[in-house]
Amino acid sequence: NVMTMEVPLPRARYPERNKQITFFQELIARVSNLPGVESVGAISNLPLSNNSRWGRSLTVEGRPVLSVGEAPMINHCVITPNYFQAIGIPLLAGRDFTDADGSGAPGVTIIDERLAQEYWPNETALGKRIRFGPPESNEPWQTIVGVVSAVRHESLDRMTRKGVYVPHRQITQRDMVIVARATASPASLAAAMRKQVLEMDSQQAVTDVMSMDEVVLRSVWQPRFYTTLFSVFAAVALILGSVGIYGVMSYSITQRTHELGIRMALGAQTSDVLKLVIGRGLILTLIGVGIGLGGALALTRLMTSLLFGVSATDPLTYAGVAVLLTAVSLAACYIPARRATKIDPMIALRYE
């Protein structure tokens, strides 16, 4: 239930920091008063968006100062108060930013749990200090006031850079993404949010108005396309395989018509013929499934980049596919087996 909207302020009309801060502060207040809005915040680089790869080097107080190439790179995000609540990122320790964290206040920052665990595994990260940029930049120190859950900024399939957040009133950005959490479906907020921007500035552009679900879907379009393509190929292969099994079993029964006629003349029941034909097909199917599972275990690791939340050796997936293939094969065997039970023994005995 999250709607997002990017608002890039032009430098010509908003050259000063105070104007930028005031604009977003008023816009957030306006959106907060819209019906059906639960909470509103803003961020400079929305997770899983095109601008979610903005990184900076990091220096930790009390740790050796590393060169530019050796210093850890982090996702540097500028946010407003209530952003975590709006997008749904849990605050694990400390506090959120407030309007008191302005340009005249001491520099503060919030880090994610992965960064806290890396540098302060057996103690609290609250009160520790970090700063951004290369060592020679002499950026001001930022005191850690909060720890939040880790976020997959770049993509869903990997969690690389650790996240660091700073308040918008201290490090101002002209391009911000408004994040609004709705009490129901967020689709109804799109027009209303855009209207609030135009009421403040009729010339202000608004881009990428979409729900967070749409942002996620857009970020995975390529693996989704590949998965759809593989699914189509798999469906075609499954159809061809079932047709092939049906053809082979039909030919096998044709070749064994005389034998089946003798069996039925000697008292074989319909169930006996079904067991004979389907049993033979089942044996071949199980052999094929076993070989296929072995090949899948060896080759599926090449597709790990397309997997989300599931391992390349997920037992449930393998079991489901094996059952599906066996069921399709049994269906392809049953039709000719059923036809075999209707063979007239007298005709079958004369069959050559």
Coordinates of C-alpha atoms in Angstrom, one line a residue:
N1 CA 0.0 0.0 0.0
V2 CA 2.8 2.4 -0.8
M3 CA 2.7 5.1 -3.6
T4 CA 5.9 6.8 -4.8
M5 CA 6.4 10.0 -6.8
E6 CA 9.7 11.6 -7.8
V7 CA 9.9 15.4 -7.7
P8 CA 13.1 16.8 -9.2
L9 CA 13.4 20.5 -8.3
P10 CA 15.1 22.6 -11.0
R11 CA 18.2 24.5 -9.9
A12 CA 17.0 27.7 -11.6
R13 CA 13.9 28.1 -9.4
Y14 CA 15.2 26.4 -6.3
P15 CA 18.9 27.3 -6.0
E16 CA 18.9 27.7 -2.2
R17 CA 18.8 24.9 0.4
N18 CA 16.1 26.6 2.5
K19 CA 13.8 26.8 -0.5
Q20 CA 14.3 23.1 -1.2
I21 CA 13.7 22.1 2.4
T22 CA 10.6 24.3 2.6
F23 CA 9.2 22.9 -0.6
F24 CA 9.4 19.2 0.4
Q25 CA 8.3 20.0 4.0
E26 CA 5.2 21.7 2.7
L27 CA 4.5 19.0 0.1
I28 CA 4.8 16.2 2.7
A29 CA 2.4 18.1 5.0
R30 CA -0.1 18.4 2.1
V31 CA 0.1 14.8 1.2
S32 CA -0.2 13.7 4.8
N33 CA -3.6 15.5 5.0
L34 CA -5.0 13.6 2.0
P35 CA -7.8 11.1 2.8
G36 CA -6.6 7.5 3.2
V37 CA -2.9 8.5 3.8
E38 CA -1.3 6.8 6.8
S39 CA 2.2 8.3 6.8
V40 CA 4.5 10.2 4.3
G41 CA 8.2 10.6 3.9
A42 CA 10.8 11.2 1.2
I43 CA 14.1 9.7 0.1
S44 CA 16.8 10.7 -2.4
N45 CA 17.2 7.3 -3.9
L46 CA 14.3 4.9 -3.7
P47 CA 15.3 1.2 -3.3
L48 CA 15.1 -0.8 -6.5
S49 CA 14.8 2.3 -8.6
N50 CA 17.1 3.6 -11.3
N51 CA 18.9 5.9 -8.9
S52 CA 19.3 3.4 -6.1
R53 CA 23.0 2.8 -6.8
W54 CA 24.4 6.1 -5.4
G55 CA 27.3 5.2 -3.2
R56 CA 29.9 6.9 -1.1
S57 CA 33.0 5.8 0.7
L58 CA 32.9 5.6 4.5
T59 CA 35.3 6.3 7.4
V60 CA 34.5 4.9 10.9
E61 CA 35.9 6.8 13.9
G62 CA 38.5 4.7 15.8
R63 CA 39.2 2.5 12.8
P64 CA 42.2 2.7 10.5
V65 CA 41.8 5.3 7.7
L66 CA 41.7 3.5 4.4
S67 CA 42.5 4.8 0.9
V68 CA 39.8 5.6 -1.6
G69 CA 40.0 2.2 -3.2
E70 CA 40.0 0.3 0.1
A71 CA 37.3 2.3 2.0
P72 CA 33.9 0.5 2.1
M73 CA 31.2 1.8 -0.2
I74 CA 27.8 2.4 1.2
N75 CA 24.4 3.4 -0.1
H76 CA 24.1 7.0 0.9
C77 CA 20.4 8.0 1.3
V78 CA 19.0 11.4 2.2
I79 CA 15.6 11.0 3.9
T80 CA 13.0 13.0 5.8
P81 CA 11.4 12.1 9.1
N82 CA 8.8 9.3 8.9
Y83 CA 10.3 7.8 5.8
F84 CA 10.9 4.5 7.5
Q85 CA 7.3 4.3 8.8
A86 CA 6.0 5.2 5.3
I87 CA 7.9 2.5 3.4
G88 CA 7.8 -0.1 6.1
I89 CA 11.4 -0.4 7.3
P90 CA 11.5 -1.4 11.0
L91 CA 13.5 0.8 13.4
L92 CA 15.5 -1.7 15.5
A93 CA 17.3 0.7 17.9
G94 CA 17.5 4.4 18.6
R95 CA 15.3 7.0 17.1
D96 CA 14.1 8.4 13.8
F97 CA 15.1 11.8 12.4
T98 CA 13.0 14.8 13.6
D99 CA 12.6 18.4 12.4
A100 CA 15.2 19.3 15.1
D101 CA 17.9 17.6 13.0
G102 CA 18.5 20.8 11.0
S103 CA 21.6 22.5 9.6
G104 CA 22.5 24.1 12.9
A105 CA 22.2 20.9 14.9
P106 CA 24.9 18.3 15.3
G107 CA 25.3 15.9 12.4
V108 CA 23.4 12.6 12.8
T109 CA 22.9 9.5 10.8
I110 CA 21.0 6.2 10.9
I111 CA 22.7 3.0 9.7
D112 CA 21.4 -0.5 8.8
E113 CA 21.8 -3.6 10.9
R114 CA 24.5 -5.1 8.6
L115 CA 26.8 -2.1 9.0
A116 CA 26.2 -2.1 12.8
Q117 CA 27.0 -5.8 13.0
E118 CA 30.2 -5.4 10.9
Y119 CA 31.8 -2.7 13.0
W120 CA 30.1 -3.1 16.4
P121 CA 29.1 -6.8 16.7
N122 CA 29.2 -7.0 20.5
E123 CA 28.1 -3.5 21.4
T124 CA 25.6 -0.9 20.5
A125 CA 26.3 1.3 17.4
L126 CA 24.3 4.2 18.9
G127 CA 26.6 7.2 19.7
K128 CA 29.4 6.0 17.4
R129 CA 30.5 8.4 14.7
I130 CA 31.2 8.0 10.9
R131 CA 31.8 10.3 8.1
F132 CA 31.5 10.1 4.3
G133 CA 33.9 10.7 1.4
P134 CA 37.6 10.0 1.0
P135 CA 39.9 10.6 4.0
E136 CA 41.3 13.8 2.6
S137 CA 37.8 15.4 2.2
N138 CA 37.5 16.2 5.9
E139 CA 33.8 15.7 5.9
P140 CA 32.1 16.4 9.3
W141 CA 31.5 13.5 11.6
Q142 CA 28.0 12.1 11.9
T143 CA 26.7 10.6 15.1
I144 CA 24.7 7.3 14.8
V145 CA 21.3 7.8 16.4
G146 CA 19.4 4.8 15.0
V147 CA 19.7 1.3 13.5
V148 CA 17.2 0.0 10.9
S149 CA 16.6 -3.3 9.1
A150 CA 18.8 -3.9 6.0
V151 CA 17.3 -3.1 2.6
R152 CA 18.0 -4.6 -0.9
H153 CA 18.7 -1.3 -2.6
E154 CA 20.2 -2.4 -5.9
S155 CA 18.3 -5.6 -6.7
L156 CA 16.3 -8.4 -5.1
D157 CA 18.8 -11.1 -5.8
R158 CA 21.6 -9.7 -3.8
M159 CA 22.3 -7.4 -0.9
T160 CA 25.7 -5.7 -1.5
R161 CA 26.2 -2.2 -0.1
K162 CA 25.2 -1.4 3.4
G163 CA 22.8 1.5 4.0
V164 CA 23.4 4.8 5.7
Y165 CA 20.7 7.5 6.0
V166 CA 21.1 11.2 6.7
P167 CA 18.4 13.9 7.4
H168 CA 17.3 16.0 4.5
R169 CA 17.5 19.2 6.6
Q170 CA 21.3 18.6 7.0
I171 CA 22.3 17.3 3.6
T172 CA 19.8 18.7 1.1
Q173 CA 18.9 17.1 -2.2
R174 CA 16.9 18.8 -5.0
D175 CA 15.6 15.4 -6.3
M176 CA 13.5 13.5 -3.8
V177 CA 11.0 10.7 -4.0
I178 CA 7.8 11.1 -2.0
V179 CA 6.7 7.9 -0.3
A180 CA 3.1 7.7 0.9
R181 CA 1.6 4.7 2.7
A182 CA -2.2 4.4 2.2
T183 CA -4.7 2.6 4.4
A184 CA -6.0 0.8 1.3
S185 CA -5.0 0.5 -2.3
P186 CA -2.5 3.3 -3.2
A187 CA -3.7 3.8 -6.8
S188 CA -6.2 6.4 -5.7
L189 CA -3.4 8.6 -4.3
A190 CA -1.6 9.1 -7.6
A191 CA -3.7 12.0 -9.0
A192 CA -4.1 13.6 -5.6
M193 CA -0.4 13.6 -4.9
R194 CA 0.4 15.1 -8.3
K195 CA -2.3 17.8 -7.8
Q196 CA -0.6 18.9 -4.6
V197 CA 2.7 19.5 -6.4
L198 CA 1.0 21.5 -9.1
E199 CA -0.9 23.6 -6.6
M200 CA 2.5 24.5 -5.0
D201 CA 4.2 25.1 -8.3
S202 CA 2.3 24.8 -11.6
Q203 CA 5.6 24.5 -13.6
Q204 CA 7.1 21.7 -11.4
A205 CA 7.6 18.4 -13.1
V206 CA 6.5 15.1 -11.5
T207 CA 7.9 11.8 -12.7
D208 CA 7.7 8.1 -12.0
V209 CA 4.3 8.1 -10.2
M210 CA 3.9 4.4 -9.3
S211 CA 3.2 2.1 -6.4
M212 CA 6.1 0.3 -4.7
D213 CA 4.8 -3.0 -6.2
E214 CA 5.2 -1.5 -9.6
V215 CA 8.8 -0.3 -8.7
V216 CA 9.6 -3.9 -7.7
L217 CA 8.1 -5.3 -10.9
R218 CA 10.0 -2.9 -13.0
S219 CA 13.3 -3.7 -11.3
V220 CA 12.9 -7.4 -12.1
W221 CA 11.6 -7.1 -15.7
Q222 CA 14.7 -8.8 -17.2
P223 CA 14.7 -12.0 -15.0
R224 CA 10.9 -12.1 -15.3
F225 CA 11.3 -12.0 -19.1
Y226 CA 13.9 -14.8 -19.0
T227 CA 11.7 -16.8 -16.7
T228 CA 8.7 -16.4 -18.9
L229 CA 10.7 -17.4 -21.9
F230 CA 12.0 -20.5 -20.1
S231 CA 8.5 -21.3 -19.0
V232 CA 7.3 -21.2 -22.6
F233 CA 10.1 -23.4 -23.7
A234 CA 9.4 -25.8 -20.8
A235 CA 5.7 -25.9 -21.7
V236 CA 6.5 -26.7 -25.3
A237 CA 9.0 -29.4 -24.2
L238 CA 6.3 -30.9 -21.9
I239 CA 3.7 -31.0 -24.7
L240 CA 6.2 -32.5 -27.1
G241 CA 7.3 -35.0 -24.5
S242 CA 3.7 -36.1 -23.7
V243 CA 3.0 -36.4 -27.5
G244 CA 6.2 -38.4 -27.9
I245 CA 5.3 -40.7 -25.0
Y246 CA 1.8 -41.2 -26.4
G247 CA 3.2 -42.1 -29.8
V248 CA 5.8 -44.5 -28.5
M249 CA 3.2 -46.3 -26.3
S250 CA 0.7 -46.4 -29.1
Y251 CA 3.4 -48.0 -31.4
S252 CA 4.4 -50.4 -28.6
I253 CA 0.8 -51.6 -28.2
T254 CA 0.4 -52.0 -32.0
Q255 CA 3.6 -54.1 -32.0
R256 CA 2.2 -56.2 -29.0
T257 CA -1.4 -56.6 -30.3
H258 CA -0.9 -60.3 -30.9
E259 CA 0.6 -60.8 -27.4
L260 CA -2.2 -58.8 -25.7
G261 CA -4.8 -60.9 -27.6
I262 CA -3.3 -64.1 -26.3
R263 CA -3.2 -62.8 -22.7
M264 CA -6.8 -61.7 -22.9
A265 CA -7.8 -65.1 -24.5
L266 CA -6.1 -66.8 -21.6
G267 CA -8.2 -64.9 -19.1
A268 CA -6.3 -61.6 -18.6
Q269 CA -8.6 -58.9 -17.2
T270 CA -8.9 -55.3 -18.2
S271 CA -7.0 -54.3 -15.1
D272 CA -4.2 -56.7 -15.9
V273 CA -3.7 -55.2 -19.3
L274 CA -3.7 -51.6 -17.9
K275 CA -1.1 -52.6 -15.3
L276 CA 1.0 -54.2 -18.0
V277 CA 1.0 -51.3 -20.3
I278 CA 1.1 -48.5 -17.8
G279 CA 3.7 -50.3 -15.7
R280 CA 6.1 -50.4 -18.6
G281 CA 5.5 -46.7 -19.3
L282 CA 6.0 -45.9 -15.6
I283 CA 9.3 -47.7 -15.4
L284 CA 10.6 -45.7 -18.4
T285 CA 9.2 -42.5 -16.9
L286 CA 10.9 -43.0 -13.6
I287 CA 14.2 -43.7 -15.3
G288 CA 13.8 -40.5 -17.3
V289 CA 12.8 -38.4 -14.3
G290 CA 15.8 -39.7 -12.4
I291 CA 18.1 -38.8 -15.2
G292 CA 16.4 -35.4 -15.6
L293 CA 16.7 -34.6 -11.8
G294 CA 20.4 -35.4 -12.0
G295 CA 20.9 -33.1 -15.0
A296 CA 18.8 -30.4 -13.3
L297 CA 20.9 -30.5 -10.1
A298 CA 24.0 -29.9 -12.3
L299 CA 22.6 -27.2 -14.6
T300 CA 20.2 -25.2 -12.4
R301 CA 23.1 -23.5 -10.6
L302 CA 23.6 -21.6 -13.8
M303 CA 20.2 -20.0 -13.2
T304 CA 20.8 -18.8 -9.7
S305 CA 20.7 -15.1 -10.8
L306 CA 17.0 -15.6 -11.8
L307 CA 16.0 -17.1 -8.4
F308 CA 14.5 -15.0 -5.6
G309 CA 13.9 -16.4 -2.2
V310 CA 14.5 -20.0 -3.3
S311 CA 17.7 -22.0 -3.6
A312 CA 18.9 -23.7 -6.7
T313 CA 18.3 -27.1 -5.0
D314 CA 14.9 -26.4 -3.5
P315 CA 13.5 -29.9 -2.7
L316 CA 9.9 -28.7 -3.0
T317 CA 10.5 -27.5 -6.5
Y318 CA 12.2 -30.7 -7.6
A319 CA 9.5 -32.9 -6.0
G320 CA 6.7 -30.8 -7.7
V321 CA 8.3 -31.0 -11.1
A322 CA 9.0 -34.8 -10.8
V323 CA 5.3 -35.3 -9.8
L324 CA 4.1 -33.2 -12.7
L325 CA 6.2 -35.0 -15.3
T326 CA 5.2 -38.4 -13.9
A327 CA 1.5 -37.4 -14.0
V328 CA 1.8 -36.2 -17.6
S329 CA 3.6 -39.3 -18.6
L330 CA 1.0 -41.6 -16.9
A331 CA -1.8 -39.7 -18.7
A332 CA 0.0 -40.2 -22.0
C333 CA 0.4 -43.9 -21.3
Y334 CA -3.2 -44.3 -20.1
I335 CA -4.9 -43.4 -23.3
P336 CA -3.2 -46.1 -25.5
A337 CA -3.4 -48.6 -22.5
R338 CA -7.2 -48.0 -22.3
R339 CA -7.5 -48.6 -26.0
A340 CA -5.5 -51.9 -25.6
T341 CA -8.1 -53.2 -23.2
K342 CA -10.7 -52.9 -26.0
I343 CA -8.9 -55.3 -28.4
D344 CA -11.0 -58.2 -29.5
P345 CA -9.0 -61.3 -28.7
M346 CA -10.1 -63.1 -31.9
I347 CA -9.0 -60.2 -34.0
A348 CA -5.8 -59.9 -32.1
L349 CA -5.0 -63.6 -32.5
R350 CA -5.2 -63.2 -36.3
Y351 CA -3.2 -60.0 -36.2
E352 CA 0.2 -60.0 -37.9

